[in-house]
Coordinates of C-alpha atoms in Angstrom, one line a residue:
Chain A
M1 CA 0.1 0.2 -0.1
G2 CA 1.1 3.2 -0.7
P3 CA 1.8 6.4 1.6
T4 CA -1.5 7.1 3.0
K5 CA -1.6 10.4 2.8
L6 CA -2.7 12.8 5.6
I7 CA -4.2 16.0 3.3
A8 CA -4.4 18.2 1.1
S9 CA -3.4 19.1 -2.7
T10 CA -1.7 22.1 -3.7
R11 CA -3.3 22.5 -7.1
R12 CA -6.1 24.7 -6.1
K13 CA -4.8 28.0 -4.2
P14 CA -7.0 30.3 -2.3
K15 CA -7.8 33.1 -4.3
K16 CA -7.6 35.6 -1.8
R17 CA -6.2 35.7 2.1
V18 CA -9.2 36.6 4.8
R19 CA -7.3 38.7 6.9
L20 CA -8.5 38.7 10.7
A21 CA -8.2 41.2 13.3
K22 CA -5.1 41.0 15.3
S23 CA -5.9 40.3 19.1
R24 CA -3.1 40.3 22.1
A25 CA -2.0 37.5 24.0
R26 CA -4.0 34.6 22.3
P27 CA -3.4 31.0 22.6
L28 CA -1.9 29.4 19.4
T29 CA -5.5 28.2 18.0
V30 CA -6.8 27.6 14.6
A31 CA -10.5 27.9 15.2
P32 CA -12.6 28.9 11.7
Q33 CA -14.2 32.2 11.5
L34 CA -17.1 32.8 13.2
E35 CA -20.4 35.2 11.7
P36 CA -20.3 38.6 13.4
G37 CA -22.2 38.5 16.4
A38 CA -22.1 34.6 16.5
P39 CA -21.4 33.2 20.2
S40 CA -17.9 32.0 20.5
D41 CA -17.1 29.0 21.3
L42 CA -16.6 29.7 24.6
D43 CA -19.9 31.0 25.1
L44 CA -21.1 27.8 23.6
M45 CA -19.2 25.4 26.2
R46 CA -20.5 27.8 29.4
G47 CA -23.7 27.4 28.1
I48 CA -23.4 23.4 28.2
Q49 CA -21.3 24.2 31.2
A50 CA -25.1 25.8 32.5
E51 CA -26.8 22.8 30.7
D52 CA -28.2 24.6 27.7
P53 CA -29.2 22.5 25.4
D54 CA -29.6 25.3 22.5
A55 CA -25.9 25.7 23.2
L56 CA -25.1 22.3 22.8
S57 CA -26.9 22.3 19.3
Q58 CA -25.1 25.4 18.0
L59 CA -21.9 23.8 18.9
Y60 CA -23.2 20.9 17.3
D61 CA -24.4 22.7 13.8
R62 CA -20.8 24.3 13.9
Y63 CA -18.7 20.9 14.6
N64 CA -20.3 18.0 13.4
G65 CA -18.9 18.5 9.9
I66 CA -15.0 18.7 11.4
L67 CA -15.5 16.3 13.8
K68 CA -17.6 13.7 11.8
A69 CA -14.5 14.0 9.1
L70 CA -12.2 13.1 12.0
I71 CA -14.2 9.7 12.7
L72 CA -14.4 8.9 9.7
R73 CA -10.8 9.3 9.0
V74 CA -9.7 6.9 12.1
I75 CA -12.9 4.1 11.4
H76 CA -13.8 4.2 7.6
N77 CA -17.3 3.5 8.3
E78 CA -20.3 6.5 7.8
A79 CA -22.9 4.4 9.8
E80 CA -20.3 3.9 12.7
A81 CA -19.0 7.4 12.3
D82 CA -22.5 8.8 12.6
D83 CA -22.9 7.0 16.1
L84 CA -19.8 7.5 17.4
L85 CA -20.5 11.5 16.2
Q86 CA -23.9 11.0 18.6
E87 CA -22.2 9.4 21.5
I88 CA -18.7 12.0 21.3
F89 CA -21.7 14.8 21.8
M90 CA -23.3 13.3 24.4
E91 CA -19.8 13.2 25.9
I92 CA -19.1 16.5 25.5
W93 CA -22.2 17.5 27.1
N94 CA -21.6 14.8 29.9
Q95 CA -18.0 16.2 30.2
A96 CA -18.4 19.7 29.7
K97 CA -18.0 20.8 33.1
N98 CA -14.0 19.3 32.6
F99 CA -13.3 21.7 30.1
S100 CA -10.8 24.9 31.5
A101 CA -10.8 27.5 29.2
Q102 CA -7.6 27.7 30.5
K103 CA -6.0 24.7 29.2
G104 CA -6.9 25.3 25.8
K105 CA -9.8 26.1 23.2
P106 CA -13.4 24.1 23.3
L107 CA -12.6 22.9 19.3
G108 CA -9.3 21.6 20.8
W109 CA -10.7 20.1 23.6
M110 CA -13.3 18.3 21.1
V111 CA -11.2 17.0 18.7
T112 CA -8.7 15.4 21.5
L113 CA -12.3 14.1 22.9
A114 CA -13.5 12.8 19.4
R115 CA -9.9 11.2 18.5
R116 CA -9.3 9.2 21.6
R117 CA -13.0 7.6 21.4
A118 CA -12.7 7.3 17.7
I119 CA -9.4 5.3 18.1
D120 CA -10.9 3.6 21.1
G121 CA -13.7 2.7 19.1
L122 CA -11.6 1.2 16.0
R123 CA -9.2 -0.6 18.9
K124 CA -12.2 -2.2 20.6
K125 CA -13.9 -3.4 17.3
Q126 CA -10.6 -4.8 16.7
A127 CA -11.0 -3.6 13.2
Y128 CA -7.5 -2.7 12.2
A129 CA -7.8 -5.2 9.5
R130 CA -11.1 -4.5 8.1
A131 CA -10.2 -0.6 7.9
E132 CA -7.1 -1.0 6.3
E133 CA -8.7 -2.9 3.6
R134 CA -11.0 -0.4 3.0
L135 CA -9.0 2.5 3.1
K136 CA -6.9 0.4 0.5
N137 CA -10.1 -0.3 -1.9
E138 CA -10.4 3.8 -1.3
T139 CA -7.5 4.3 -2.0
E140 CA -7.2 2.6 -5.0
Q141 CA -10.6 3.2 -6.5
Q142 CA -10.8 6.9 -5.9
P143 CA -7.1 8.3 -5.6
D144 CA -7.0 11.3 -3.3
A145 CA -10.9 11.6 -3.1
W146 CA -11.2 13.6 0.2
V147 CA -8.1 15.6 -1.1
H148 CA -9.4 17.0 -4.4
N149 CA -13.0 17.2 -4.0
A150 CA -13.2 20.2 -2.2
T151 CA -14.6 23.0 -4.3
E152 CA -12.3 26.1 -5.1
E153 CA -15.5 27.7 -3.6
E154 CA -14.8 26.0 -0.3
I155 CA -11.0 26.7 -0.4
V156 CA -11.6 30.4 -0.7
L157 CA -14.0 30.9 1.8
S158 CA -11.9 28.4 4.3
D159 CA -8.4 30.5 4.3
T160 CA -6.9 28.8 7.5
R161 CA -8.1 25.6 6.7
A162 CA -6.5 26.3 3.3
L163 CA -3.3 27.7 4.4
I164 CA -3.3 24.2 7.2
R165 CA -3.4 22.0 3.9
K166 CA -0.8 23.6 2.4
V167 CA 1.4 23.6 4.8
I168 CA 0.8 19.5 5.3
A169 CA 0.5 18.9 1.6
G170 CA 3.9 20.3 1.9
L171 CA 5.6 17.8 4.0
P172 CA 8.1 15.1 2.3
P173 CA 5.3 11.9 2.0
P174 CA 7.5 9.9 4.7
Q175 CA 6.7 12.5 6.9
Q176 CA 2.8 13.0 6.3
Q177 CA 2.7 8.9 6.6
A178 CA 3.9 8.5 9.8
I179 CA 1.8 11.8 11.4
D180 CA -0.9 10.1 9.7
L181 CA -0.6 6.8 11.3
A182 CA 0.1 8.0 14.6
F183 CA -2.7 10.8 14.5
F184 CA -5.5 9.3 12.8
K185 CA -4.6 5.7 13.4
G186 CA -3.3 6.1 17.0
M187 CA -0.4 3.7 16.3
S188 CA 3.4 3.9 18.4
Q189 CA 6.1 4.7 16.3
R190 CA 7.3 1.4 16.8
E191 CA 3.9 0.2 15.5
I192 CA 4.4 2.6 12.4
A193 CA 8.1 1.5 12.2
A194 CA 7.0 -2.1 11.8
K195 CA 4.2 -1.3 9.3
T196 CA 6.3 0.7 7.1
N197 CA 9.5 -1.3 7.1
T198 CA 11.3 1.5 8.8
P199 CA 13.9 1.5 11.3
L200 CA 12.3 3.3 14.6
G201 CA 14.8 5.9 14.8
T202 CA 13.5 7.4 11.2
V203 CA 10.1 7.2 12.8
K204 CA 10.7 9.2 15.2
T205 CA 12.8 11.9 13.1
R206 CA 10.3 12.0 10.4
L207 CA 7.5 12.4 12.9
E208 CA 10.0 15.1 15.2
L209 CA 10.4 17.1 11.8
G210 CA 7.0 17.1 10.4
L211 CA 5.1 17.6 13.6
K212 CA 7.8 20.7 14.0
K213 CA 7.3 22.3 10.9
I214 CA 3.4 22.0 11.0
Y215 CA 3.7 23.9 14.8
D216 CA 5.8 26.3 13.6
A217 CA 3.9 26.7 10.2
L218 CA 0.2 27.4 13.1
K219 CA 2.8 29.7 14.9
E220 CA 3.5 32.0 11.8
L221 CA -0.3 31.7 11.0
R222 CA -1.3 32.5 14.4
D223 CA 1.0 35.6 14.2
E224 CA -0.4 36.8 10.9
L225 CA -4.2 36.7 12.1
Chain B
M1 CA 16.8 16.5 28.2
N2 CA 17.1 20.4 27.4
F3 CA 14.0 22.3 26.5
S4 CA 14.2 22.5 22.9
E5 CA 14.3 18.4 23.2
F6 CA 11.5 18.6 25.3
Q7 CA 9.6 20.7 23.0
N8 CA 9.8 17.9 20.5
R9 CA 9.0 15.1 22.6
S10 CA 5.8 17.3 23.4
R11 CA 4.4 17.2 20.1
L12 CA 4.9 13.5 20.0
Y13 CA 3.0 13.5 23.5
V14 CA 0.0 15.5 22.6
I15 CA -0.8 12.6 19.3
G16 CA -0.1 10.0 21.9
A17 CA 3.2 9.1 19.9
L18 CA 5.6 8.7 22.9
E19 CA 6.7 5.3 23.6
P20 CA 6.7 4.0 27.0
E21 CA 10.2 4.3 27.8
E22 CA 10.3 7.8 26.3
L23 CA 7.4 8.7 28.6
E24 CA 8.9 8.3 31.5
E25 CA 11.7 10.4 31.2
F26 CA 9.2 13.1 29.0
E27 CA 7.4 13.4 32.7
K28 CA 10.6 14.0 34.5
A29 CA 11.4 16.8 32.3
R30 CA 7.7 18.0 32.3
K31 CA 8.2 18.5 36.4
K32 CA 11.5 19.7 35.7
F33 CA 10.6 22.4 33.2
G34 CA 7.4 23.1 35.3
K35 CA 5.3 25.8 34.2
K36 CA 6.8 26.5 31.4
A37 CA 6.1 22.9 30.3
E38 CA 2.8 22.8 31.0
E39 CA 2.1 26.4 28.6
F40 CA 3.8 24.9 25.7
I41 CA 1.8 21.2 26.1
T42 CA -1.0 23.3 25.9
K43 CA -0.1 25.1 22.7
C44 CA 0.9 21.9 21.1
Y45 CA -2.6 20.8 20.9
A46 CA -3.2 23.3 18.5
L47 CA -1.8 20.6 16.0
H48 CA -5.3 18.4 17.0
E49 CA -7.1 21.0 15.9
A50 CA -4.9 21.8 12.8
F51 CA -5.2 18.1 11.7
A52 CA -9.2 18.1 12.3
L53 CA -9.2 21.5 10.1
S54 CA -7.2 20.0 7.2
L55 CA -9.8 17.4 6.5
R56 CA -13.1 18.2 4.3
P57 CA -16.0 18.8 6.4
A58 CA -18.0 14.9 6.4
K59 CA -22.5 15.7 6.5
A60 CA -23.7 13.7 9.4
S61 CA -26.7 12.0 9.1
A62 CA -29.7 14.8 10.1
A63 CA -31.7 12.0 12.4
I64 CA -28.7 12.3 14.3
K65 CA -29.0 15.5 15.6
D66 CA -32.5 15.0 16.7
R67 CA -31.7 12.0 18.6
L68 CA -28.8 13.7 20.4
M69 CA -31.3 16.7 21.2
A70 CA -33.4 14.2 22.4
M71 CA -31.4 12.5 24.8
V72 CA -30.2 15.9 26.1
R73 CA -33.2 17.1 26.8
G74 CA -34.4 13.5 28.4
K75 CA -31.8 13.3 30.3
K76 CA -32.0 17.0 31.5
E77 CA -35.9 17.0 32.6
A78 CA -34.7 13.2 34.5

Protein backbone atom coordinates (compact mmCIF):
# COMPACT_ATOMS: atom_id res chain seq x y z
CA MET A 1 0.00 0.00 0.00
CA GLY A 2 1.30 3.43 -0.82
CA PRO A 3 1.70 6.05 1.83
CA THR A 4 -1.58 7.21 3.28
CA LYS A 5 -1.85 10.90 2.69
CA LEU A 6 -2.43 13.08 5.66
CA ILE A 7 -3.72 15.88 3.59
CA ALA A 8 -4.33 18.06 0.85
CA SER A 9 -3.47 19.07 -2.58
CA THR A 10 -1.66 22.26 -3.43
CA ARG A 11 -3.33 22.40 -6.82
CA ARG A 12 -5.92 24.94 -5.85
CA LYS A 13 -4.63 28.10 -4.35
CA PRO A 14 -6.77 30.43 -2.30
CA LYS A 15 -7.73 33.40 -4.45
CA LYS A 16 -7.36 35.83 -1.64
CA ARG A 17 -6.44 35.88 1.97
CA VAL A 18 -9.16 36.63 4.48
CA ARG A 19 -7.53 38.64 7.20
CA LEU A 20 -8.76 38.66 10.75
CA ALA A 21 -8.29 41.44 13.23
CA LYS A 22 -5.28 41.10 15.48
CA SER A 23 -5.84 40.35 19.12
CA ARG A 24 -3.40 40.21 21.98
CA ALA A 25 -1.87 37.21 23.68
CA ARG A 26 -4.22 34.60 22.33
CA PRO A 27 -3.15 30.99 22.61
CA LEU A 28 -2.04 29.21 19.46
CA THR A 29 -5.26 28.20 17.76
CA VAL A 30 -6.58 27.68 14.29
CA ALA A 31 -10.31 27.73 14.86
CA PRO A 32 -12.48 28.79 11.92
CA GLN A 33 -13.90 32.27 11.62
CA LEU A 34 -17.38 33.02 12.99
CA GLU A 35 -20.17 35.21 11.71
CA PRO A 36 -20.25 38.65 13.35
CA GLY A 37 -22.35 38.52 16.51
CA ALA A 38 -22.28 34.74 16.75
CA PRO A 39 -21.52 33.35 20.20
CA SER A 40 -17.92 32.24 20.58
CA ASP A 41 -17.07 28.60 21.17
CA LEU A 42 -16.25 29.51 24.74
CA ASP A 43 -19.70 31.12 25.18
CA LEU A 44 -21.26 27.90 23.92
CA MET A 45 -19.13 25.75 26.22
CA ARG A 46 -20.19 27.88 29.16
CA GLY A 47 -23.80 27.43 28.04
CA ILE A 48 -23.31 23.67 27.97
CA GLN A 49 -21.70 23.79 31.40
CA ALA A 50 -24.89 25.58 32.54
CA GLU A 51 -26.90 22.73 30.92
CA ASP A 52 -28.37 24.78 28.10
CA PRO A 53 -29.35 22.35 25.30
CA ASP A 54 -29.49 25.20 22.79
CA ALA A 55 -25.77 25.82 23.32
CA LEU A 56 -25.06 22.19 22.49
CA SER A 57 -27.30 22.46 19.45
CA GLN A 58 -25.29 25.44 18.16
CA LEU A 59 -21.97 23.79 18.89
CA TYR A 60 -23.18 20.71 17.03
CA ASP A 61 -24.18 22.78 14.01
CA ARG A 62 -20.80 24.47 14.04
CA TYR A 63 -18.56 21.42 14.39
CA ASN A 64 -20.37 18.22 13.49
CA GLY A 65 -18.83 18.24 10.01
CA ILE A 66 -15.28 18.61 11.29
CA LEU A 67 -15.68 15.98 13.99
CA LYS A 68 -17.38 13.53 11.67
CA ALA A 69 -14.58 13.95 9.13
CA LEU A 70 -12.09 13.17 11.87
CA ILE A 71 -14.00 10.08 12.99
CA LEU A 72 -14.39 8.88 9.42
CA ARG A 73 -10.67 9.30 8.84
CA VAL A 74 -10.08 6.93 11.75
CA ILE A 75 -12.77 4.30 11.29
CA HIS A 76 -13.75 4.48 7.59
CA ASN A 77 -17.36 3.51 8.17
CA GLU A 78 -20.21 5.96 7.61
CA ALA A 79 -22.82 4.39 9.91
CA GLU A 80 -20.34 3.80 12.74
CA ALA A 81 -19.08 7.35 12.34
CA ASP A 82 -22.60 8.74 12.75
CA ASP A 83 -23.19 6.66 15.88
CA LEU A 84 -19.85 7.70 17.31
CA LEU A 85 -20.52 11.35 16.49
CA GLN A 86 -23.71 11.20 18.53
CA GLU A 87 -21.88 9.53 21.43
CA ILE A 88 -19.13 12.14 21.29
CA PHE A 89 -21.54 15.07 21.46
CA MET A 90 -23.28 13.31 24.35
CA GLU A 91 -19.89 13.04 26.04
CA ILE A 92 -19.27 16.73 25.36
CA TRP A 93 -22.56 17.42 27.16
CA ASN A 94 -21.68 15.12 30.05
CA GLN A 95 -18.03 16.12 30.39
CA ALA A 96 -18.33 19.85 29.75
CA LYS A 97 -17.70 20.54 33.42
CA ASN A 98 -14.17 19.16 32.92
CA PHE A 99 -13.40 21.66 30.19
CA SER A 100 -11.11 24.47 31.30
CA ALA A 101 -10.47 27.51 29.13
CA GLN A 102 -7.05 27.85 30.77
CA LYS A 103 -5.99 24.54 29.26
CA GLY A 104 -7.02 25.25 25.71
CA LYS A 105 -9.75 26.08 23.24
CA PRO A 106 -13.10 24.27 23.04
CA LEU A 107 -12.39 22.96 19.53
CA GLY A 108 -9.07 21.49 20.63
CA TRP A 109 -10.77 19.82 23.58
CA MET A 110 -13.52 18.40 21.38
CA VAL A 111 -11.10 17.15 18.75
CA THR A 112 -8.96 15.47 21.41
CA LEU A 113 -12.03 13.81 22.86
CA ALA A 114 -13.35 12.74 19.45
CA ARG A 115 -10.01 11.35 18.33
CA ARG A 116 -9.62 9.34 21.51
CA ARG A 117 -13.12 7.91 21.19
CA ALA A 118 -12.64 7.10 17.53
CA ILE A 119 -9.33 5.33 18.10
CA ASP A 120 -10.81 3.46 21.10
CA GLY A 121 -13.71 2.43 18.90
CA LEU A 122 -11.36 1.20 16.24
CA ARG A 123 -9.37 -0.86 18.73
CA LYS A 124 -12.41 -2.26 20.52
CA LYS A 125 -13.86 -3.59 17.34
CA GLN A 126 -10.48 -5.05 16.45
CA ALA A 127 -11.12 -3.53 13.07
CA TYR A 128 -7.62 -2.66 12.06
CA ALA A 129 -7.54 -5.21 9.30
CA ARG A 130 -10.99 -4.32 7.98
CA ALA A 131 -10.31 -0.59 8.11
CA GLU A 132 -6.99 -1.02 6.35
CA GLU A 133 -8.67 -3.08 3.67
CA ARG A 134 -11.35 -0.43 3.20
CA LEU A 135 -8.75 2.31 3.16
CA LYS A 136 -6.76 0.37 0.60
CA ASN A 137 -9.82 -0.13 -1.58
CA GLU A 138 -10.81 3.51 -1.27
CA THR A 139 -7.31 4.61 -2.14
CA GLU A 140 -7.25 2.37 -5.18
CA GLN A 141 -10.71 3.35 -6.35
CA GLN A 142 -10.56 7.06 -5.69
CA PRO A 143 -7.00 8.22 -5.28
CA ASP A 144 -6.89 11.37 -3.21
CA ALA A 145 -10.70 11.62 -3.31
CA TRP A 146 -11.02 13.44 -0.04
CA VAL A 147 -8.11 15.58 -0.93
CA HIS A 148 -9.23 16.87 -4.27
CA ASN A 149 -12.98 17.13 -4.18
CA ALA A 150 -13.18 20.32 -2.20
CA THR A 151 -14.44 23.04 -4.48
CA GLU A 152 -12.57 26.23 -5.18
CA GLU A 153 -15.27 28.12 -3.33
CA GLU A 154 -14.91 26.04 -0.20
CA ILE A 155 -11.19 26.64 -0.13
CA VAL A 156 -11.50 30.36 -0.70
CA LEU A 157 -14.11 30.58 2.05
CA SER A 158 -11.94 28.63 4.39
CA ASP A 159 -8.66 30.40 4.25
CA THR A 160 -7.32 28.99 7.50
CA ARG A 161 -8.09 25.49 6.37
CA ALA A 162 -6.47 26.03 3.02
CA LEU A 163 -3.30 27.26 4.67
CA ILE A 164 -3.17 24.30 7.02
CA ARG A 165 -3.70 21.95 4.10
CA LYS A 166 -0.95 23.62 2.15
CA VAL A 167 1.49 23.31 5.03
CA ILE A 168 0.75 19.63 5.55
CA ALA A 169 0.80 18.91 1.82
CA GLY A 170 4.24 20.49 1.71
CA LEU A 171 5.71 17.88 4.04
CA PRO A 172 7.69 15.04 2.49
CA PRO A 173 5.33 12.04 2.00
CA PRO A 174 7.15 9.85 4.59
CA GLN A 175 6.58 12.55 7.23
CA GLN A 176 2.91 12.86 6.22
CA GLN A 177 2.52 9.11 6.43
CA ALA A 178 4.14 8.86 9.87
CA ILE A 179 1.94 11.64 11.25
CA ASP A 180 -1.14 10.19 9.63
CA LEU A 181 -0.56 6.78 11.19
CA ALA A 182 0.21 8.27 14.60
CA PHE A 183 -2.62 10.79 14.72
CA PHE A 184 -5.45 9.15 12.81
CA LYS A 185 -4.66 5.52 13.55
CA GLY A 186 -3.28 5.93 17.05
CA MET A 187 -0.14 3.95 16.21
CA SER A 188 3.00 4.04 18.34
CA GLN A 189 6.41 4.70 16.81
CA ARG A 190 7.17 0.97 16.95
CA GLU A 191 3.91 0.10 15.21
CA ILE A 192 4.63 2.66 12.50
CA ALA A 193 8.14 1.31 12.10
CA ALA A 194 6.79 -2.22 11.70
CA LYS A 195 4.02 -1.19 9.33
CA THR A 196 6.26 0.86 7.08
CA ASN A 197 9.31 -1.37 7.42
CA THR A 198 11.34 1.62 8.56
CA PRO A 199 13.92 1.85 11.38
CA LEU A 200 12.46 3.14 14.63
CA GLY A 201 14.90 6.05 14.75
CA THR A 202 13.82 7.15 11.29
CA VAL A 203 10.16 7.09 12.28
CA LYS A 204 10.95 9.22 15.30
CA THR A 205 12.86 11.74 13.18
CA ARG A 206 10.06 11.90 10.61
CA LEU A 207 7.47 12.55 13.30
CA GLU A 208 9.57 15.16 15.06
CA LEU A 209 10.45 17.05 11.88
CA GLY A 210 6.94 16.91 10.44
CA LEU A 211 5.23 18.00 13.63
CA LYS A 212 7.72 20.81 14.16
CA LYS A 213 7.11 22.15 10.66
CA ILE A 214 3.35 22.11 11.17
CA TYR A 215 3.65 23.65 14.62
CA ASP A 216 5.94 26.42 13.34
CA ALA A 217 3.57 27.12 10.46
CA LEU A 218 0.64 27.35 12.89
CA LYS A 219 2.62 29.79 14.96
CA GLU A 220 3.27 31.93 11.92
CA LEU A 221 -0.37 31.71 10.92
CA ARG A 222 -1.37 32.73 14.44
CA ASP A 223 0.96 35.72 14.29
CA GLU A 224 -0.46 36.76 10.91
CA LEU A 225 -4.08 36.62 11.98
CA MET B 1 16.79 16.72 28.36
CA ASN B 2 17.03 20.38 27.39
CA PHE B 3 13.95 22.47 26.61
CA SER B 4 14.35 22.16 22.85
CA GLU B 5 14.30 18.36 23.15
CA PHE B 6 11.36 18.66 25.50
CA GLN B 7 9.51 20.66 22.84
CA ASN B 8 10.10 17.93 20.27
CA ARG B 9 8.86 15.30 22.70
CA SER B 10 5.84 17.43 23.61
CA ARG B 11 4.62 17.40 20.04
CA LEU B 12 4.90 13.60 20.01
CA TYR B 13 3.23 13.44 23.42
CA VAL B 14 0.09 15.31 22.39
CA ILE B 15 -0.52 12.91 19.51
CA GLY B 16 0.13 9.93 21.78
CA ALA B 17 3.24 8.82 19.91
CA LEU B 18 5.74 8.62 22.76
CA GLU B 19 6.99 5.14 23.56
CA PRO B 20 6.65 4.04 27.24
CA GLU B 21 10.37 4.54 27.98
CA GLU B 22 10.23 8.04 26.46
CA LEU B 23 7.12 8.87 28.42
CA GLU B 24 8.89 8.33 31.73
CA GLU B 25 11.74 10.61 30.73
CA PHE B 26 9.26 13.14 29.36
CA GLU B 27 7.32 13.28 32.64
CA LYS B 28 10.55 13.93 34.56
CA ALA B 29 11.41 16.80 32.21
CA ARG B 30 7.87 18.10 32.47
CA LYS B 31 8.26 18.41 36.23
CA LYS B 32 11.69 19.98 35.83
CA PHE B 33 10.46 22.68 33.43
CA GLY B 34 7.23 23.28 35.41
CA LYS B 35 4.91 26.03 34.21
CA LYS B 36 6.88 26.66 31.03
CA ALA B 37 6.42 23.01 30.11
CA GLU B 38 2.67 23.04 30.79
CA GLU B 39 2.23 26.16 28.69
CA PHE B 40 4.09 24.61 25.81
CA ILE B 41 2.12 21.36 25.96
CA THR B 42 -1.13 23.36 25.92
CA LYS B 43 0.05 25.13 22.77
CA CYS B 44 0.89 21.81 21.15
CA TYR B 45 -2.75 20.75 21.32
CA ALA B 46 -3.36 23.23 18.51
CA LEU B 47 -1.97 20.43 16.34
CA HIS B 48 -5.15 18.46 17.05
CA GLU B 49 -7.29 21.32 15.81
CA ALA B 50 -5.09 21.70 12.75
CA PHE B 51 -5.32 18.05 11.78
CA ALA B 52 -9.08 18.06 12.19
CA LEU B 53 -9.45 21.28 10.20
CA SER B 54 -7.27 19.87 7.45
CA LEU B 55 -10.03 17.37 6.63
CA ARG B 56 -12.94 18.17 4.39
CA PRO B 57 -16.03 18.36 6.66
CA ALA B 58 -18.30 15.35 6.36
CA LYS B 59 -22.07 15.50 6.41
CA ALA B 60 -23.71 13.79 9.36
CA SER B 61 -27.08 12.10 9.08
CA ALA B 62 -29.90 14.51 9.95
CA ALA B 63 -31.34 12.01 12.41
CA ILE B 64 -28.21 12.17 14.56
CA LYS B 65 -28.86 15.66 15.82
CA ASP B 66 -32.53 14.89 16.54
CA ARG B 67 -31.54 11.82 18.54
CA LEU B 68 -28.81 13.69 20.35
CA MET B 69 -31.03 16.59 21.35
CA ALA B 70 -33.81 14.23 22.45
CA MET B 71 -31.32 12.40 24.68
CA VAL B 72 -29.95 15.63 26.12
CA ARG B 73 -33.39 17.08 26.85
CA GLY B 74 -34.53 13.75 28.30
CA LYS B 75 -31.50 13.62 30.55
CA LYS B 76 -32.00 17.19 31.67
CA GLU B 77 -35.64 16.58 32.56
CA ALA B 78 -34.90 13.32 34.38
